[in-house]
Tab-separated table of N, CA and C and ligand atoms in Angstrom:
chain	number	residue	atom	x	y	z
G	2	MET	N	-124.666	-195.089	78.523
G	2	MET	CA	-126.007	-195.320	79.106
G	2	MET	C	-127.080	-194.938	78.089
G	3	ASN	N	-128.180	-195.732	78.071
G	3	ASN	CA	-129.245	-195.414	77.121
G	3	ASN	C	-130.022	-194.153	77.554
G	4	GLY	N	-130.650	-193.520	76.543
G	4	GLY	CA	-131.307	-192.231	76.775
G	4	GLY	C	-132.439	-192.294	77.796
G	5	LEU	N	-133.185	-193.411	77.783
G	5	LEU	CA	-134.339	-193.508	78.685
G	5	LEU	C	-133.873	-193.573	80.146
G	6	ALA	N	-132.817	-194.366	80.393
G	6	ALA	CA	-132.275	-194.460	81.759
G	6	ALA	C	-131.766	-193.083	82.190
G	7	ARG	N	-131.130	-192.378	81.268
G	7	ARG	CA	-130.571	-191.063	81.599
G	7	ARG	C	-131.675	-190.074	81.979
G	8	VAL	N	-132.789	-190.122	81.217
G	8	VAL	CA	-133.923	-189.245	81.539
G	8	VAL	C	-134.381	-189.504	82.976
G	9	CYS	N	-134.459	-190.805	83.334
G	9	CYS	CA	-134.888	-191.148	84.708
G	9	CYS	C	-133.861	-190.664	85.721
G	10	TRP	N	-132.571	-190.895	85.448
G	10	TRP	CA	-131.528	-190.517	86.412
G	10	TRP	C	-131.426	-189.006	86.592
G	11	ILE	N	-131.795	-188.247	85.542
G	11	ILE	CA	-131.723	-186.787	85.679
G	11	ILE	C	-132.979	-186.233	86.362
G	12	THR	N	-134.162	-186.770	85.989
G	12	THR	CA	-135.379	-186.204	86.573
G	12	THR	C	-135.544	-186.600	88.041
G	13	ALA	N	-135.088	-187.818	88.424
G	13	ALA	CA	-135.278	-188.260	89.823
G	13	ALA	C	-134.599	-187.299	90.822
G	14	PRO	N	-133.301	-186.975	90.655
G	14	PRO	CA	-132.718	-186.023	91.610
G	14	PRO	C	-133.281	-184.615	91.485
G	15	LEU	N	-133.829	-184.294	90.296
G	15	LEU	CA	-134.489	-182.995	90.161
G	15	LEU	C	-135.719	-182.949	91.079
G	16	TYR	N	-136.495	-184.040	91.070
G	16	TYR	CA	-137.647	-184.119	91.984
G	16	TYR	C	-137.147	-184.085	93.439
G	17	ALA	N	-136.006	-184.752	93.701
G	17	ALA	CA	-135.470	-184.788	95.074
G	17	ALA	C	-135.133	-183.382	95.558
G	18	VAL	N	-134.493	-182.596	94.674
G	18	VAL	CA	-134.105	-181.239	95.068
G	18	VAL	C	-135.362	-180.404	95.359
G	19	LEU	N	-136.357	-180.506	94.460
G	19	LEU	CA	-137.597	-179.747	94.655
G	19	LEU	C	-138.253	-180.127	95.976
G	20	GLU	N	-138.303	-181.447	96.221
G	20	GLU	CA	-138.968	-181.966	97.409
G	20	GLU	C	-138.220	-181.573	98.672
G	21	MET	N	-136.899	-181.486	98.603
G	21	MET	CA	-136.130	-181.090	99.790
G	21	MET	C	-136.351	-179.601	100.107
G	22	VAL	N	-136.419	-178.786	99.041
G	22	VAL	CA	-136.706	-177.363	99.254
G	22	VAL	C	-138.090	-177.236	99.920
G	23	PHE	N	-139.044	-178.013	99.416
G	23	PHE	CA	-140.410	-178.072	99.942
G	23	PHE	C	-140.367	-178.504	101.424
G	24	GLY	N	-139.575	-179.571	101.717
G	24	GLY	CA	-139.471	-180.096	103.092
G	24	GLY	C	-138.850	-179.076	104.038
G	25	ILE	N	-137.809	-178.390	103.550
G	25	ILE	CA	-137.138	-177.383	104.394
G	25	ILE	C	-138.091	-176.211	104.647
G	26	TYR	N	-138.844	-175.842	103.601
G	26	TYR	CA	-139.817	-174.753	103.766
G	26	TYR	C	-140.864	-175.139	104.827
G	27	MET	N	-141.334	-176.414	104.751
G	27	MET	CA	-142.339	-176.874	105.738
G	27	MET	C	-141.761	-176.818	107.145
G	28	SER	N	-140.516	-177.324	107.284
G	28	SER	CA	-139.884	-177.340	108.610
G	28	SER	C	-139.729	-175.920	109.134
G	29	ALA	N	-139.246	-175.028	108.263
G	29	ALA	CA	-138.962	-173.657	108.689
G	29	ALA	C	-140.244	-172.909	109.056
G	30	SER	N	-141.304	-173.149	108.268
G	30	SER	CA	-142.550	-172.409	108.518
G	30	SER	C	-143.361	-173.042	109.649
G	31	GLY	N	-143.068	-174.321	109.929
G	31	GLY	CA	-143.843	-175.023	110.964
G	31	GLY	C	-145.223	-175.432	110.469
G	32	ASP	N	-145.487	-175.211	109.187
G	32	ASP	CA	-146.788	-175.590	108.611
G	32	ASP	C	-146.611	-176.882	107.803
G	33	HIS	N	-147.100	-178.003	108.367
G	33	HIS	CA	-146.908	-179.306	107.715
G	33	HIS	C	-148.157	-179.764	106.956
G	34	THR	N	-149.061	-178.845	106.702
G	34	THR	CA	-150.333	-179.230	106.064
G	34	THR	C	-150.123	-179.984	104.751
G	35	LEU	N	-149.114	-179.550	103.988
G	35	LEU	CA	-148.929	-180.143	102.659
G	35	LEU	C	-147.943	-181.315	102.676
G	36	SER	N	-147.694	-181.904	103.850
G	36	SER	CA	-146.666	-182.955	103.894
G	36	SER	C	-146.978	-184.172	103.006
G	37	PRO	N	-148.262	-184.563	102.786
G	37	PRO	CA	-148.481	-185.680	101.855
G	37	PRO	C	-148.029	-185.340	100.420
G	38	ALA	N	-148.119	-184.057	100.028
G	38	ALA	CA	-147.656	-183.675	98.684
G	38	ALA	C	-146.138	-183.806	98.632
G	39	HIS	N	-145.467	-183.352	99.696
G	39	HIS	CA	-144.008	-183.487	99.787
G	39	HIS	C	-143.624	-184.977	99.779
G	40	GLY	N	-144.324	-185.780	100.617
G	40	GLY	CA	-144.018	-187.218	100.721
G	40	GLY	C	-144.151	-187.913	99.380
G	41	HIS	N	-145.238	-187.603	98.658
G	41	HIS	CA	-145.460	-188.304	97.386
G	41	HIS	C	-144.602	-187.773	96.246
G	42	LEU	N	-144.177	-186.498	96.326
G	42	LEU	CA	-143.210	-186.009	95.333
G	42	LEU	C	-141.908	-186.805	95.501
G	43	ASN	N	-141.586	-187.061	96.765
G	43	ASN	CA	-140.423	-187.876	97.103
G	43	ASN	C	-140.512	-189.304	96.607
G	44	LEU	N	-141.649	-189.922	96.999
G	44	LEU	CA	-141.760	-191.371	96.793
G	44	LEU	C	-142.085	-191.719	95.354
G	45	LEU	N	-142.869	-190.867	94.674
G	45	LEU	CA	-143.220	-191.152	93.278
G	45	LEU	C	-142.231	-190.509	92.311
G	46	GLY	N	-141.651	-189.369	92.714
G	46	GLY	CA	-140.696	-188.679	91.842
G	46	GLY	C	-139.287	-189.192	92.050
G	47	TRP	N	-138.727	-188.916	93.184
G	47	TRP	CA	-137.334	-189.287	93.463
G	47	TRP	C	-137.163	-190.820	93.504
G	48	VAL	N	-137.875	-191.500	94.409
G	48	VAL	CA	-137.617	-192.935	94.624
G	48	VAL	C	-138.070	-193.798	93.431
G	49	THR	N	-139.327	-193.631	93.014
G	49	THR	CA	-139.863	-194.518	91.970
G	49	THR	C	-139.157	-194.297	90.628
G	50	ILE	N	-138.950	-193.036	90.256
G	50	ILE	CA	-138.308	-192.781	88.951
G	50	ILE	C	-136.850	-193.267	88.983
G	51	ALA	N	-136.185	-193.138	90.153
G	51	ALA	CA	-134.807	-193.650	90.247
G	51	ALA	C	-134.792	-195.179	90.102
G	52	LEU	N	-135.817	-195.844	90.642
G	52	LEU	CA	-135.882	-197.304	90.487
G	52	LEU	C	-136.092	-197.681	89.018
G	53	TYR	N	-136.934	-196.893	88.318
G	53	TYR	CA	-137.109	-197.152	86.882
G	53	TYR	C	-135.762	-196.959	86.172
G	54	GLY	N	-135.042	-195.896	86.548
G	54	GLY	CA	-133.726	-195.638	85.933
G	54	GLY	C	-132.763	-196.785	86.198
G	55	ALA	N	-132.807	-197.336	87.412
G	55	ALA	CA	-131.910	-198.453	87.758
G	55	ALA	C	-132.228	-199.668	86.885
G	56	PHE	N	-133.530	-199.937	86.724
G	56	PHE	CA	-133.898	-201.105	85.906
G	56	PHE	C	-133.459	-200.907	84.455
G	57	TYR	N	-133.749	-199.716	83.902
G	57	TYR	CA	-133.404	-199.499	82.487
G	57	TYR	C	-131.887	-199.418	82.274
G	58	THR	N	-131.130	-199.169	83.338
G	58	THR	CA	-129.667	-199.220	83.224
G	58	THR	C	-129.198	-200.676	83.236
G	59	LEU	N	-129.808	-201.459	84.128
G	59	LEU	CA	-129.406	-202.866	84.260
G	59	LEU	C	-129.850	-203.709	83.065
G	60	VAL	N	-131.016	-203.343	82.495
G	60	VAL	CA	-131.564	-204.130	81.373
G	60	VAL	C	-131.790	-203.177	80.189
G	61	PRO	N	-130.712	-202.725	79.537
G	61	PRO	CA	-130.858	-201.709	78.489
G	61	PRO	C	-131.725	-202.177	77.315
G	62	GLU	N	-131.774	-203.492	77.068
G	62	GLU	CA	-132.622	-204.001	75.963
G	62	GLU	C	-134.080	-203.610	76.219
G	63	ALA	N	-134.477	-203.649	77.492
G	63	ALA	CA	-135.876	-203.332	77.833
G	63	ALA	C	-136.170	-201.861	77.557
G	64	ALA	N	-135.123	-201.018	77.633
G	64	ALA	CA	-135.324	-199.571	77.440
G	64	ALA	C	-135.529	-199.222	75.971
G	65	ALA	N	-135.202	-200.158	75.079
G	65	ALA	CA	-135.244	-199.845	73.647
G	65	ALA	C	-136.661	-199.813	73.080
G	66	SER	N	-137.616	-200.434	73.773
G	66	SER	CA	-138.961	-200.540	73.192
G	66	SER	C	-139.740	-199.226	73.323
G	67	ARG	N	-140.752	-199.083	72.442
G	67	ARG	CA	-141.617	-197.903	72.517
G	67	ARG	C	-142.456	-197.942	73.783
G	68	LEU	N	-142.781	-199.177	74.214
G	68	LEU	CA	-143.587	-199.332	75.429
G	68	LEU	C	-142.847	-198.738	76.635
G	69	ALA	N	-141.512	-198.951	76.671
G	69	ALA	CA	-140.722	-198.433	77.802
G	69	ALA	C	-140.741	-196.908	77.807
G	70	LYS	N	-140.632	-196.320	76.624
G	70	LYS	CA	-140.651	-194.843	76.550
G	70	LYS	C	-142.016	-194.315	77.011
G	71	LEU	N	-143.064	-195.017	76.575
G	71	LEU	CA	-144.420	-194.634	76.981
G	71	LEU	C	-144.568	-194.777	78.503
G	72	GLN	N	-144.007	-195.859	79.039
G	72	GLN	CA	-144.104	-196.114	80.491
G	72	GLN	C	-143.476	-194.961	81.289
G	73	VAL	N	-142.285	-194.540	80.865
G	73	VAL	CA	-141.592	-193.466	81.592
G	73	VAL	C	-142.345	-192.140	81.405
G	74	LEU	N	-142.846	-191.904	80.191
G	74	LEU	CA	-143.595	-190.671	79.936
G	74	LEU	C	-144.829	-190.598	80.853
G	75	ILE	N	-145.552	-191.716	80.960
G	75	ILE	CA	-146.767	-191.730	81.793
G	75	ILE	C	-146.398	-191.555	83.275
G	76	ALA	N	-145.276	-192.177	83.689
G	76	ALA	CA	-144.847	-192.040	85.092
G	76	ALA	C	-144.510	-190.577	85.405
G	77	GLN	N	-143.815	-189.923	84.464
G	77	GLN	CA	-143.438	-188.512	84.679
G	77	GLN	C	-144.681	-187.628	84.717
G	78	LEU	N	-145.608	-187.868	83.771
G	78	LEU	CA	-146.854	-187.083	83.764
G	78	LEU	C	-147.604	-187.302	85.070
G	79	GLY	N	-147.583	-188.562	85.545
G	79	GLY	CA	-148.266	-188.888	86.802
G	79	GLY	C	-147.740	-188.052	87.949
G	80	VAL	N	-146.408	-187.934	88.060
G	80	VAL	CA	-145.815	-187.144	89.155
G	80	VAL	C	-146.219	-185.676	89.007
G	81	ILE	N	-146.100	-185.182	87.769
G	81	ILE	CA	-146.361	-183.755	87.530
G	81	ILE	C	-147.831	-183.407	87.802
G	82	VAL	N	-148.722	-184.401	87.601
G	82	VAL	CA	-150.153	-184.151	87.819
G	82	VAL	C	-150.554	-184.412	89.275
G	83	ILE	N	-150.005	-185.487	89.880
G	83	ILE	CA	-150.519	-185.876	91.212
G	83	ILE	C	-150.058	-184.915	92.312
G	84	VAL	N	-148.854	-184.348	92.186
G	84	VAL	CA	-148.355	-183.517	93.299
G	84	VAL	C	-149.206	-182.244	93.475
G	85	PRO	N	-149.416	-181.452	92.409
G	85	PRO	CA	-150.351	-180.328	92.599
G	85	PRO	C	-151.755	-180.825	92.924
G	86	GLY	N	-152.109	-182.025	92.407
G	86	GLY	CA	-153.431	-182.606	92.706
G	86	GLY	C	-153.607	-182.823	94.202
G	87	ILE	N	-152.549	-183.299	94.879
G	87	ILE	CA	-152.639	-183.523	96.332
G	87	ILE	C	-152.772	-182.170	97.052
G	88	VAL	N	-152.028	-181.170	96.538
G	88	VAL	CA	-152.125	-179.829	97.147
G	88	VAL	C	-153.575	-179.324	97.040
G	89	PHE	N	-154.177	-179.467	95.837
G	89	PHE	CA	-155.564	-179.009	95.657
G	89	PHE	C	-156.518	-179.812	96.539
G	90	ALA	N	-156.285	-181.140	96.615
G	90	ALA	CA	-157.183	-181.990	97.417
G	90	ALA	C	-157.127	-181.566	98.884
G	91	ILE	N	-155.894	-181.311	99.387
G	91	ILE	CA	-155.753	-180.927	100.798
G	91	ILE	C	-156.388	-179.557	101.050
G	92	SER	N	-156.203	-178.653	100.068
G	92	SER	CA	-156.734	-177.310	100.301
G	92	SER	C	-158.224	-177.210	99.955
G	93	GLY	N	-158.819	-178.350	99.588
G	93	GLY	CA	-160.273	-178.383	99.378
G	93	GLY	C	-160.731	-177.737	98.091
G	94	THR	N	-159.806	-177.623	97.101
G	94	THR	CA	-160.220	-176.968	95.849
G	94	THR	C	-160.407	-177.977	94.709
G	95	GLY	N	-160.591	-179.243	95.041
G	95	GLY	CA	-160.905	-180.229	94.000
G	95	GLY	C	-159.964	-181.419	94.010
G	96	GLU	N	-160.525	-182.566	93.642
G	96	GLU	CA	-159.732	-183.804	93.680
G	96	GLU	C	-159.449	-184.366	92.287
G	97	GLY	N	-159.918	-183.656	91.251
G	97	GLY	CA	-159.790	-184.160	89.881
G	97	GLY	C	-158.348	-184.476	89.484
G	98	LEU	N	-157.435	-183.522	89.757
G	98	LEU	CA	-156.029	-183.730	89.360
G	98	LEU	C	-155.408	-184.897	90.120
G	99	ALA	N	-155.744	-185.008	91.417
G	99	ALA	CA	-155.185	-186.105	92.220
G	99	ALA	C	-155.663	-187.446	91.663
G	100	LYS	N	-156.935	-187.488	91.275
G	100	LYS	CA	-157.486	-188.740	90.719
G	100	LYS	C	-156.815	-189.065	89.386
G	101	ALA	N	-156.678	-188.058	88.524
G	101	ALA	CA	-156.044	-188.290	87.212
G	101	ALA	C	-154.602	-188.748	87.411
G	102	GLY	N	-153.895	-188.091	88.336
G	102	GLY	CA	-152.498	-188.467	88.607
G	102	GLY	C	-152.396	-189.889	89.113
G	103	SER	N	-153.337	-190.302	89.991
G	103	SER	CA	-153.313	-191.667	90.536
G	103	SER	C	-153.455	-192.695	89.419
G	104	VAL	N	-154.373	-192.395	88.465
G	104	VAL	CA	-154.597	-193.350	87.374
G	104	VAL	C	-153.337	-193.454	86.508
G	105	LEU	N	-152.700	-192.306	86.241
G	105	LEU	CA	-151.465	-192.317	85.435
G	105	LEU	C	-150.363	-193.117	86.145
G	106	ILE	N	-150.233	-192.900	87.462
G	106	ILE	CA	-149.198	-193.601	88.233
G	106	ILE	C	-149.454	-195.110	88.218
G	107	LEU	N	-150.716	-195.474	88.395
G	107	LEU	CA	-151.063	-196.904	88.400
G	107	LEU	C	-150.788	-197.511	87.020
G	108	LEU	N	-151.185	-196.785	85.966
G	108	LEU	CA	-150.963	-197.286	84.607
G	108	LEU	C	-149.466	-197.479	84.346
G	109	SER	N	-148.650	-196.515	84.770
G	109	SER	CA	-147.203	-196.637	84.523
G	109	SER	C	-146.629	-197.831	85.297
G	110	ALA	N	-147.162	-198.093	86.501
G	110	ALA	CA	-146.665	-199.232	87.280
G	110	ALA	C	-147.059	-200.557	86.605
G	111	LEU	N	-148.281	-200.598	86.060
G	111	LEU	CA	-148.720	-201.829	85.381
G	111	LEU	C	-147.877	-202.075	84.127
G	112	LEU	N	-147.616	-200.995	83.368
G	112	LEU	CA	-146.772	-201.140	82.170
G	112	LEU	C	-145.374	-201.603	82.576
G	113	PHE	N	-144.876	-201.051	83.686
G	113	PHE	CA	-143.538	-201.435	84.155
G	113	PHE	C	-143.503	-202.924	84.490
G	114	LEU	N	-144.570	-203.395	85.106
G	114	LEU	CA	-144.644	-204.832	85.443
G	114	LEU	C	-144.519	-205.676	84.163
G	115	VAL	N	-145.269	-205.283	83.126
G	115	VAL	CA	-145.217	-206.018	81.855
G	115	VAL	C	-143.794	-205.971	81.288
G	116	ILE	N	-143.172	-204.776	81.324
G	116	ILE	CA	-141.824	-204.596	80.759
G	116	ILE	C	-140.802	-205.434	81.529
G	117	VAL	N	-140.929	-205.488	82.847
G	117	VAL	CA	-139.981	-206.266	83.661
G	117	VAL	C	-140.147	-207.758	83.359
G	118	VAL	N	-141.401	-208.215	83.295
G	118	VAL	CA	-141.638	-209.641	83.034
G	118	VAL	C	-141.067	-210.022	81.663
G	119	ARG	N	-141.361	-209.171	80.657
G	119	ARG	CA	-140.848	-209.454	79.300
G	119	ARG	C	-139.321	-209.355	79.242
G	120	GLY	N	-138.784	-208.322	79.899
G	120	GLY	CA	-137.353	-208.018	79.771
G	120	GLY	C	-136.446	-208.918	80.576
G	121	THR	N	-137.013	-209.678	81.520
G	121	THR	CA	-136.157	-210.514	82.363
G	121	THR	C	-136.458	-211.998	82.182
G	122	GLY	N	-137.293	-212.307	81.180
G	122	GLY	CA	-137.610	-213.715	80.917
G	122	GLY	C	-136.387	-214.447	80.409
G	123	ARG	N	-136.479	-215.785	80.383
G	123	ARG	CA	-135.367	-216.636	79.972
G	123	ARG	C	-134.801	-216.261	78.602
G	124	SER	N	-135.728	-216.121	77.601
G	124	SER	CA	-135.233	-215.845	76.251
G	124	SER	C	-134.656	-214.440	76.176
G	125	ALA	N	-135.323	-213.476	76.924
G	125	ALA	CA	-134.829	-212.095	76.895
G	125	ALA	C	-133.434	-212.016	77.481
G	126	ALA	N	-133.171	-212.803	78.544
G	126	ALA	CA	-131.871	-212.752	79.204
G	126	ALA	C	-130.836	-213.564	78.444
G	127	GLY	N	-131.290	-214.309	77.425
G	127	GLY	CA	-130.361	-215.105	76.625
G	127	GLY	C	-129.830	-216.312	77.368
G	128	ALA	N	-130.585	-216.774	78.398
G	128	ALA	CA	-130.119	-217.903	79.206
G	128	ALA	C	-130.439	-219.218	78.530
J	227	HEM	C1	-134.279	-181.884	103.059
J	227	HEM	C2	-134.887	-183.060	103.263
J	227	HEM	C3	-136.262	-183.180	103.889
J	227	HEM	C4	-136.944	-182.340	104.746
J	227	HEM	C5	-136.490	-181.027	105.320
J	227	HEM	C6	-138.220	-182.974	105.033
J	227	HEM	C7	-139.221	-182.444	105.851
J	227	HEM	C8	-140.419	-183.041	106.136
J	227	HEM	C9	-141.436	-182.513	107.034
J	227	HEM	C10	-141.312	-181.216	107.846
J	227	HEM	C11	-142.487	-183.370	107.029
J	227	HEM	C12	-143.789	-183.249	107.827
J	227	HEM	C13	-143.677	-184.153	109.064
J	227	HEM	C14	-144.941	-184.178	109.924
J	227	HEM	O1	-145.787	-183.284	109.833
J	227	HEM	O2	-145.095	-185.130	110.706
J	227	HEM	C15	-142.153	-184.466	106.130
J	227	HEM	C16	-142.978	-185.537	105.856
J	227	HEM	C17	-142.628	-186.594	105.040
J	227	HEM	N1	-141.454	-186.751	104.348
J	227	HEM	FE1	-139.904	-185.429	104.314
J	227	HEM	N2	-138.292	-184.168	104.354
J	227	HEM	C18	-137.125	-184.340	103.641
J	227	HEM	C19	-136.792	-185.396	102.832
J	227	HEM	C20	-137.576	-186.524	102.630
J	227	HEM	C21	-137.178	-187.686	101.848
J	227	HEM	C22	-135.819	-187.843	101.141
J	227	HEM	C23	-138.224	-188.561	101.874
J	227	HEM	C24	-138.401	-189.920	101.206
J	227	HEM	C25	-137.603	-190.423	100.275
J	227	HEM	C26	-139.291	-187.937	102.658
J	227	HEM	C27	-140.529	-188.497	102.891
J	227	HEM	C28	-141.501	-187.958	103.680
J	227	HEM	C29	-142.795	-188.591	103.913
J	227	HEM	C30	-143.272	-189.933	103.344
J	227	HEM	C31	-143.510	-187.739	104.773
J	227	HEM	C32	-144.908	-187.948	105.316
J	227	HEM	C33	-145.904	-187.495	104.277
J	227	HEM	C34	-147.331	-187.523	104.770
J	227	HEM	O3	-147.624	-186.876	105.785
J	227	HEM	O4	-148.176	-188.160	104.114
J	227	HEM	N3	-138.862	-186.697	103.087
J	227	HEM	N4	-140.903	-184.228	105.590
J	228	HEM	C1	-151.191	-193.888	92.819
J	228	HEM	C2	-150.268	-193.653	93.723
J	228	HEM	C3	-150.563	-193.303	95.177
J	228	HEM	C4	-151.693	-192.783	95.749
J	228	HEM	C5	-152.992	-192.393	95.077
J	228	HEM	C6	-151.429	-192.643	97.166
J	228	HEM	C7	-152.333	-192.149	98.097
J	228	HEM	C8	-152.082	-191.979	99.434
J	228	HEM	C9	-153.006	-191.414	100.398
J	228	HEM	C10	-154.437	-190.947	100.085
J	228	HEM	C11	-152.384	-191.389	101.602
J	228	HEM	C12	-152.955	-190.863	102.937
J	228	HEM	C13	-152.495	-189.425	103.098
J	228	HEM	C14	-152.954	-188.816	104.398
J	228	HEM	O1	-153.772	-189.402	105.116
J	228	HEM	O2	-152.495	-187.709	104.704
J	228	HEM	C15	-151.065	-191.944	101.422
J	228	HEM	C16	-150.130	-192.061	102.399
J	228	HEM	C17	-148.867	-192.587	102.204
J	228	HEM	N1	-148.326	-193.036	101.016
J	228	HEM	FE1	-149.214	-193.004	99.242
J	228	HEM	N2	-150.157	-193.078	97.426
J	228	HEM	C18	-149.601	-193.503	96.233
J	228	HEM	C19	-148.334	-193.995	96.052
J	228	HEM	C20	-147.405	-194.201	97.046
J	228	HEM	C21	-146.091	-194.778	96.844
J	228	HEM	C22	-145.565	-195.279	95.481
J	228	HEM	C23	-145.484	-194.787	98.046
J	228	HEM	C24	-144.109	-195.279	98.431
J	228	HEM	C25	-143.133	-195.581	97.572
J	228	HEM	C26	-146.415	-194.190	99.007
J	228	HEM	C27	-146.165	-194.004	100.349
J	228	HEM	C28	-147.041	-193.460	101.261
J	228	HEM	C29	-146.728	-193.278	102.671
J	228	HEM	C30	-145.405	-193.643	103.357
J	228	HEM	C31	-147.881	-192.735	103.262
J	228	HEM	C32	-148.129	-192.426	104.724
J	228	HEM	C33	-147.579	-191.112	105.113
J	228	HEM	C34	-147.916	-190.814	106.568
J	228	HEM	O3	-148.916	-191.328	107.085
J	228	HEM	O4	-147.188	-190.031	107.125
J	228	HEM	N3	-147.559	-193.850	98.361
J	228	HEM	N4	-150.915	-192.276	100.079
């Protein structure tokens, strides 16, 4: 397996474990105030990064480009920035991190779109 896919496959379940500990803590404490932070750690960390890992496993040629490495780096930074950003936004201590994280997440998704279109085209697939 290529290194980029492996990075995604390792970090995605790491986010899942963190998010499950977070979810169990919320359930046990009965305080669900931070549930959007838990939800988005799940959906942007575990689910989205695992989908990136699946694509880069299925289309390893696409993983070889510098753009792909940049895409995964920005996606990871996005998760790391947006989750505490949501916590701060909910607790009323500022929305700056949440906004920065959103832009990073959006940018990584747009780059992914470009990479998928390029990596699955007729000539790329050798059809
Ligand atoms: C150990 C596993 C998990 C536990 C204990 C857990 C616990 C919770 C709890 C207590 C809430 C708050 C519910 C409420 O206030 O209505 C919640 C919300 C949520 N969870 Fe989980 N969860 C777990 C795993 C997952 C997974 C695997 C996903 C998705 C892949 C997920 C996605 C969500 C979402 C989207 C929300 C709603 C977020 C929001 O309010 O904006 N959770 N979870
Ligand atoms: C730039 C990325 C994203 C931003 C800025 C964002 C923002 C938001 C906001 C502001 C809410 C409302 C939270 C609330 O009212 O408590 C929300 C809810 C939600 N988001 Fe996201 N989101 C993003 C990405 C995603 C992704 C990628 C998914 C799924 C894969 C997702 C799934 C959800 C779900 C399921 C809810 C509703 C949870 C509920 O009402 O219980 N979001 N999001």
